[in-house]
């Protein structure tokens, strides 16, 4: 365990000279004191790691020194060959580059390690898009990806969805594109608004997916981006915030977005089977809050809980899948809607009169 950590530390210092003890501690998930002890252990093993103070300080390797700790373990090679999504590389226009890189990497591996890596490709395939939808590549995705790679400020036009059936509206924003995220087959761009002075803007723009928190950060569905152009005024590049973590940002904002959609609450009573099926028909954030409000089962084993929902329409569509294993108690309007639905179904499936009954009626 410690040997693997020492190798990681040496490679981190080699690839990122000047990392502080705090930064290394975060990367290695250890304490700063452990980092100091590990640096001493590396020195004793003959790897010239040194710590420097000052603005350009941190941990460095001696000038010109390169570690030779780069031989891949078979499991590491297997993981590396599984780390890409073929569909995502294709969408970004990087399929050929990825194939070439894989060939180059394969050529550098020992025969035994090469066999392990190739075996992983034959055994595992990663397919990101969801079922029952034809995946399509947004036309402007490759160009937007190039802007992300080059930290280039762009002006994008975006078709913002309307509410309550109203048509989409066209908006234009000057943004700093920080990253791209592939979520269930749909591409999203994470960007920060940019003002004319060159600073990140913290305005109330709402052109994205509902990300309205501060800091000027916005999320845009790439398939709704209708045009992309260089930033006006000759400002081409922006200085990327070194502390920005795309994965952490996406996790936090997507969770906030999911909860922001839950604007109403429905009180329901569920059988044990309906309670078990609830996560399959309702969003995860809603289920989490609902279970926290659940009371003790009644004499019939049914549980009453307050279920957050996006709207009564959405709640009706979701809960109808549970049939008689859910009873809506409130609001009254939704309960009435379920009653009307049940009556319509009962009328549709009412047993037809038997032939014998029809004959008896005819004799009368």
PDB file of N, CA and C in Angstrom, residues 186-231:
ATOM      1  N   UNK A 186     -26.521  12.658 -23.340  1.00  0.00           N
ATOM      2  CA  UNK A 186     -26.729  14.064 -23.682  1.00  0.00           C
ATOM      3  C   UNK A 186     -25.511  14.868 -23.255  1.00  0.00           C
ATOM      4  N   UNK A 187     -25.014  15.722 -24.149  1.00  0.00           N
ATOM      5  CA  UNK A 187     -23.845  16.552 -23.860  1.00  0.00           C
ATOM      6  C   UNK A 187     -24.266  17.877 -23.248  1.00  0.00           C
ATOM      7  N   UNK A 188     -23.520  18.301 -22.210  1.00  0.00           N
ATOM      8  CA  UNK A 188     -23.729  19.593 -21.560  1.00  0.00           C
ATOM      9  C   UNK A 188     -22.405  20.349 -21.523  1.00  0.00           C
ATOM     10  N   UNK A 189     -22.488  21.655 -21.677  1.00  0.00           N
ATOM     11  CA  UNK A 189     -21.310  22.514 -21.558  1.00  0.00           C
ATOM     12  C   UNK A 189     -21.400  23.288 -20.249  1.00  0.00           C
ATOM     13  N   UNK A 190     -20.346  23.229 -19.456  1.00  0.00           N
ATOM     14  CA  UNK A 190     -20.258  24.008 -18.217  1.00  0.00           C
ATOM     15  C   UNK A 190     -19.411  25.239 -18.520  1.00  0.00           C
ATOM     16  N   UNK A 191     -19.968  26.420 -18.293  1.00  0.00           N
ATOM     17  CA  UNK A 191     -19.283  27.655 -18.675  1.00  0.00           C
ATOM     18  C   UNK A 191     -19.502  28.725 -17.615  1.00  0.00           C
ATOM     19  N   UNK A 192     -18.632  29.735 -17.647  1.00  0.00           N
ATOM     20  CA  UNK A 192     -18.778  30.890 -16.762  1.00  0.00           C
ATOM     21  C   UNK A 192     -19.043  32.114 -17.622  1.00  0.00           C
ATOM     22  N   UNK A 193     -20.026  32.905 -17.217  1.00  0.00           N
ATOM     23  CA  UNK A 193     -20.343  34.115 -17.968  1.00  0.00           C
ATOM     24  C   UNK A 193     -19.151  35.059 -17.968  1.00  0.00           C
ATOM     25  N   UNK A 194     -18.984  35.767 -19.056  1.00  0.00           N
ATOM     26  CA  UNK A 194     -17.845  36.667 -19.226  1.00  0.00           C
ATOM     27  C   UNK A 194     -18.362  38.057 -19.553  1.00  0.00           C
ATOM     28  N   UNK A 195     -17.862  39.067 -18.823  1.00  0.00           N
ATOM     29  CA  UNK A 195     -18.290  40.427 -19.128  1.00  0.00           C
ATOM     30  C   UNK A 195     -17.229  41.126 -19.979  1.00  0.00           C
ATOM     31  N   UNK A 196     -17.533  42.328 -20.411  1.00  0.00           N
ATOM     32  CA  UNK A 196     -16.658  43.032 -21.351  1.00  0.00           C
ATOM     33  C   UNK A 196     -15.329  43.447 -20.741  1.00  0.00           C
ATOM     34  N   UNK A 197     -15.267  43.498 -19.403  1.00  0.00           N
ATOM     35  CA  UNK A 197     -14.013  43.914 -18.763  1.00  0.00           C
ATOM     36  C   UNK A 197     -13.022  42.767 -18.635  1.00  0.00           C
ATOM     37  N   UNK A 198     -13.506  41.540 -18.913  1.00  0.00           N
ATOM     38  CA  UNK A 198     -12.609  40.388 -18.833  1.00  0.00           C
ATOM     39  C   UNK A 198     -12.755  39.599 -17.560  1.00  0.00           C
ATOM     40  N   UNK A 199     -13.661  40.035 -16.654  1.00  0.00           N
ATOM     41  CA  UNK A 199     -13.892  39.297 -15.413  1.00  0.00           C
ATOM     42  C   UNK A 199     -15.101  38.403 -15.569  1.00  0.00           C
ATOM     43  N   UNK A 200     -15.165  37.350 -14.742  1.00  0.00           N
ATOM     44  CA  UNK A 200     -16.338  36.481 -14.776  1.00  0.00           C
ATOM     45  C   UNK A 200     -17.541  37.262 -14.299  1.00  0.00           C
ATOM     46  N   UNK A 201     -18.658  37.121 -15.000  1.00  0.00           N
ATOM     47  CA  UNK A 201     -19.859  37.869 -14.652  1.00  0.00           C
ATOM     48  C   UNK A 201     -20.717  37.066 -13.699  1.00  0.00           C
ATOM     49  N   UNK A 202     -21.328  37.744 -12.731  1.00  0.00           N
ATOM     50  CA  UNK A 202     -22.207  37.078 -11.786  1.00  0.00           C
ATOM     51  C   UNK A 202     -23.628  37.542 -11.943  1.00  0.00           C
ATOM     52  N   UNK A 203     -24.106  37.651 -13.169  1.00  0.00           N
ATOM     53  CA  UNK A 203     -25.440  38.168 -13.422  1.00  0.00           C
ATOM     54  C   UNK A 203     -26.481  37.093 -13.202  1.00  0.00           C
ATOM     55  N   UNK A 204     -27.721  37.464 -13.388  1.00  0.00           N
ATOM     56  CA  UNK A 204     -28.823  36.525 -13.178  1.00  0.00           C
ATOM     57  C   UNK A 204     -29.220  35.785 -14.418  1.00  0.00           C
ATOM     58  N   UNK A 205     -28.307  35.496 -15.297  1.00  0.00           N
ATOM     59  CA  UNK A 205     -28.621  34.765 -16.525  1.00  0.00           C
ATOM     60  C   UNK A 205     -29.213  33.412 -16.191  1.00  0.00           C
ATOM     61  N   UNK A 206     -30.213  32.997 -16.955  1.00  0.00           N
ATOM     62  CA  UNK A 206     -30.856  31.702 -16.719  1.00  0.00           C
ATOM     63  C   UNK A 206     -30.982  30.918 -18.009  1.00  0.00           C
ATOM     64  N   UNK A 207     -30.007  31.063 -18.888  1.00  0.00           N
ATOM     65  CA  UNK A 207     -30.117  30.401 -20.190  1.00  0.00           C
ATOM     66  C   UNK A 207     -29.803  28.929 -20.136  1.00  0.00           C
ATOM     67  N   UNK A 208     -29.266  28.473 -19.031  1.00  0.00           N
ATOM     68  CA  UNK A 208     -28.836  27.080 -18.971  1.00  0.00           C
ATOM     69  C   UNK A 208     -29.924  26.140 -18.529  1.00  0.00           C
ATOM     70  N   UNK A 209     -29.542  25.082 -17.809  1.00  0.00           N
ATOM     71  CA  UNK A 209     -30.491  24.041 -17.432  1.00  0.00           C
ATOM     72  C   UNK A 209     -31.206  24.352 -16.127  1.00  0.00           C
ATOM     73  N   UNK A 210     -31.056  25.536 -15.597  1.00  0.00           N
ATOM     74  CA  UNK A 210     -31.670  25.852 -14.326  1.00  0.00           C
ATOM     75  C   UNK A 210     -30.650  26.171 -13.265  1.00  0.00           C
ATOM     76  N   UNK A 211     -29.382  26.237 -13.628  1.00  0.00           N
ATOM     77  CA  UNK A 211     -28.294  26.532 -12.692  1.00  0.00           C
ATOM     78  C   UNK A 211     -28.257  28.031 -12.445  1.00  0.00           C
ATOM     79  N   UNK A 212     -28.912  28.488 -11.371  1.00  0.00           N
ATOM     80  CA  UNK A 212     -29.041  29.926 -11.140  1.00  0.00           C
ATOM     81  C   UNK A 212     -28.279  30.389  -9.908  1.00  0.00           C
ATOM     82  N   UNK A 213     -27.407  29.570  -9.391  1.00  0.00           N
ATOM     83  CA  UNK A 213     -26.635  29.969  -8.227  1.00  0.00           C
ATOM     84  C   UNK A 213     -25.581  30.972  -8.639  1.00  0.00           C
ATOM     85  N   UNK A 214     -24.923  31.605  -7.671  1.00  0.00           N
ATOM     86  CA  UNK A 214     -24.006  32.694  -7.947  1.00  0.00           C
ATOM     87  C   UNK A 214     -22.733  32.270  -8.629  1.00  0.00           C
ATOM     88  N   UNK A 215     -21.880  33.269  -8.879  1.00  0.00           N
ATOM     89  CA  UNK A 215     -20.595  32.997  -9.470  1.00  0.00           C
ATOM     90  C   UNK A 215     -20.573  33.027 -10.969  1.00  0.00           C
ATOM     91  N   UNK A 216     -21.712  33.237 -11.636  1.00  0.00           N
ATOM     92  CA  UNK A 216     -21.743  33.312 -13.076  1.00  0.00           C
ATOM     93  C   UNK A 216     -21.642  31.975 -13.775  1.00  0.00           C
ATOM     94  N   UNK A 217     -21.735  30.868 -13.066  1.00  0.00           N
ATOM     95  CA  UNK A 217     -21.633  29.547 -13.692  1.00  0.00           C
ATOM     96  C   UNK A 217     -22.964  29.151 -14.314  1.00  0.00           C
ATOM     97  N   UNK A 218     -22.904  28.616 -15.530  1.00  0.00           N
ATOM     98  CA  UNK A 218     -24.099  28.183 -16.226  1.00  0.00           C
ATOM     99  C   UNK A 218     -23.860  26.837 -16.904  1.00  0.00           C
ATOM    100  N   UNK A 219     -24.939  26.098 -17.131  1.00  0.00           N
ATOM    101  CA  UNK A 219     -24.874  24.807 -17.806  1.00  0.00           C
ATOM    102  C   UNK A 219     -25.793  24.862 -19.020  1.00  0.00           C
ATOM    103  N   UNK A 220     -25.274  24.483 -20.175  1.00  0.00           N
ATOM    104  CA  UNK A 220     -26.020  24.549 -21.425  1.00  0.00           C
ATOM    105  C   UNK A 220     -26.074  23.173 -22.079  1.00  0.00           C
ATOM    106  N   UNK A 221     -27.256  22.762 -22.519  1.00  0.00           N
ATOM    107  CA  UNK A 221     -27.360  21.564 -23.341  1.00  0.00           C
ATOM    108  C   UNK A 221     -26.782  21.881 -24.712  1.00  0.00           C
ATOM    109  N   UNK A 222     -25.804  21.105 -25.127  1.00  0.00           N
ATOM    110  CA  UNK A 222     -25.097  21.439 -26.365  1.00  0.00           C
ATOM    111  C   UNK A 222     -26.019  21.322 -27.572  1.00  0.00           C
ATOM    112  N   UNK A 223     -26.999  20.416 -27.532  1.00  0.00           N
ATOM    113  CA  UNK A 223     -27.878  20.289 -28.695  1.00  0.00           C
ATOM    114  C   UNK A 223     -28.838  21.465 -28.829  1.00  0.00           C
ATOM    115  N   UNK A 224     -28.845  22.368 -27.840  1.00  0.00           N
ATOM    116  CA  UNK A 224     -29.650  23.588 -27.944  1.00  0.00           C
ATOM    117  C   UNK A 224     -28.818  24.807 -28.308  1.00  0.00           C
ATOM    118  N   UNK A 225     -27.507  24.619 -28.454  1.00  0.00           N
ATOM    119  CA  UNK A 225     -26.648  25.707 -28.914  1.00  0.00           C
ATOM    120  C   UNK A 225     -26.819  25.816 -30.427  1.00  0.00           C
ATOM    121  N   UNK A 226     -27.272  26.955 -30.901  1.00  0.00           N
ATOM    122  CA  UNK A 226     -27.593  27.118 -32.322  1.00  0.00           C
ATOM    123  C   UNK A 226     -26.489  27.811 -33.105  1.00  0.00           C
ATOM    124  N   UNK A 227     -25.594  28.512 -32.429  1.00  0.00           N
ATOM    125  CA  UNK A 227     -24.492  29.190 -33.122  1.00  0.00           C
ATOM    126  C   UNK A 227     -23.346  29.395 -32.145  1.00  0.00           C
ATOM    127  N   UNK A 228     -22.138  29.420 -32.688  1.00  0.00           N
ATOM    128  CA  UNK A 228     -20.938  29.601 -31.874  1.00  0.00           C
ATOM    129  C   UNK A 228     -19.967  30.465 -32.657  1.00  0.00           C
ATOM    130  N   UNK A 229     -19.438  31.510 -31.999  1.00  0.00           N
ATOM    131  CA  UNK A 229     -18.542  32.428 -32.690  1.00  0.00           C
ATOM    132  C   UNK A 229     -17.477  32.917 -31.724  1.00  0.00           C
ATOM    133  N   UNK A 230     -16.323  33.386 -32.247  1.00  0.00           N
ATOM    134  CA  UNK A 230     -15.307  33.971 -31.361  1.00  0.00           C
ATOM    135  C   UNK A 230     -15.886  35.144 -30.585  1.00  0.00           C
ATOM    136  N   UNK A 231     -15.353  35.378 -29.403  1.00  0.00           N
ATOM    137  CA  UNK A 231     -15.851  36.470 -28.569  1.00  0.00           C
ATOM    138  C   UNK A 231     -15.665  37.805 -29.270  1.00  0.00           C
TER     139      UNK A 231
END
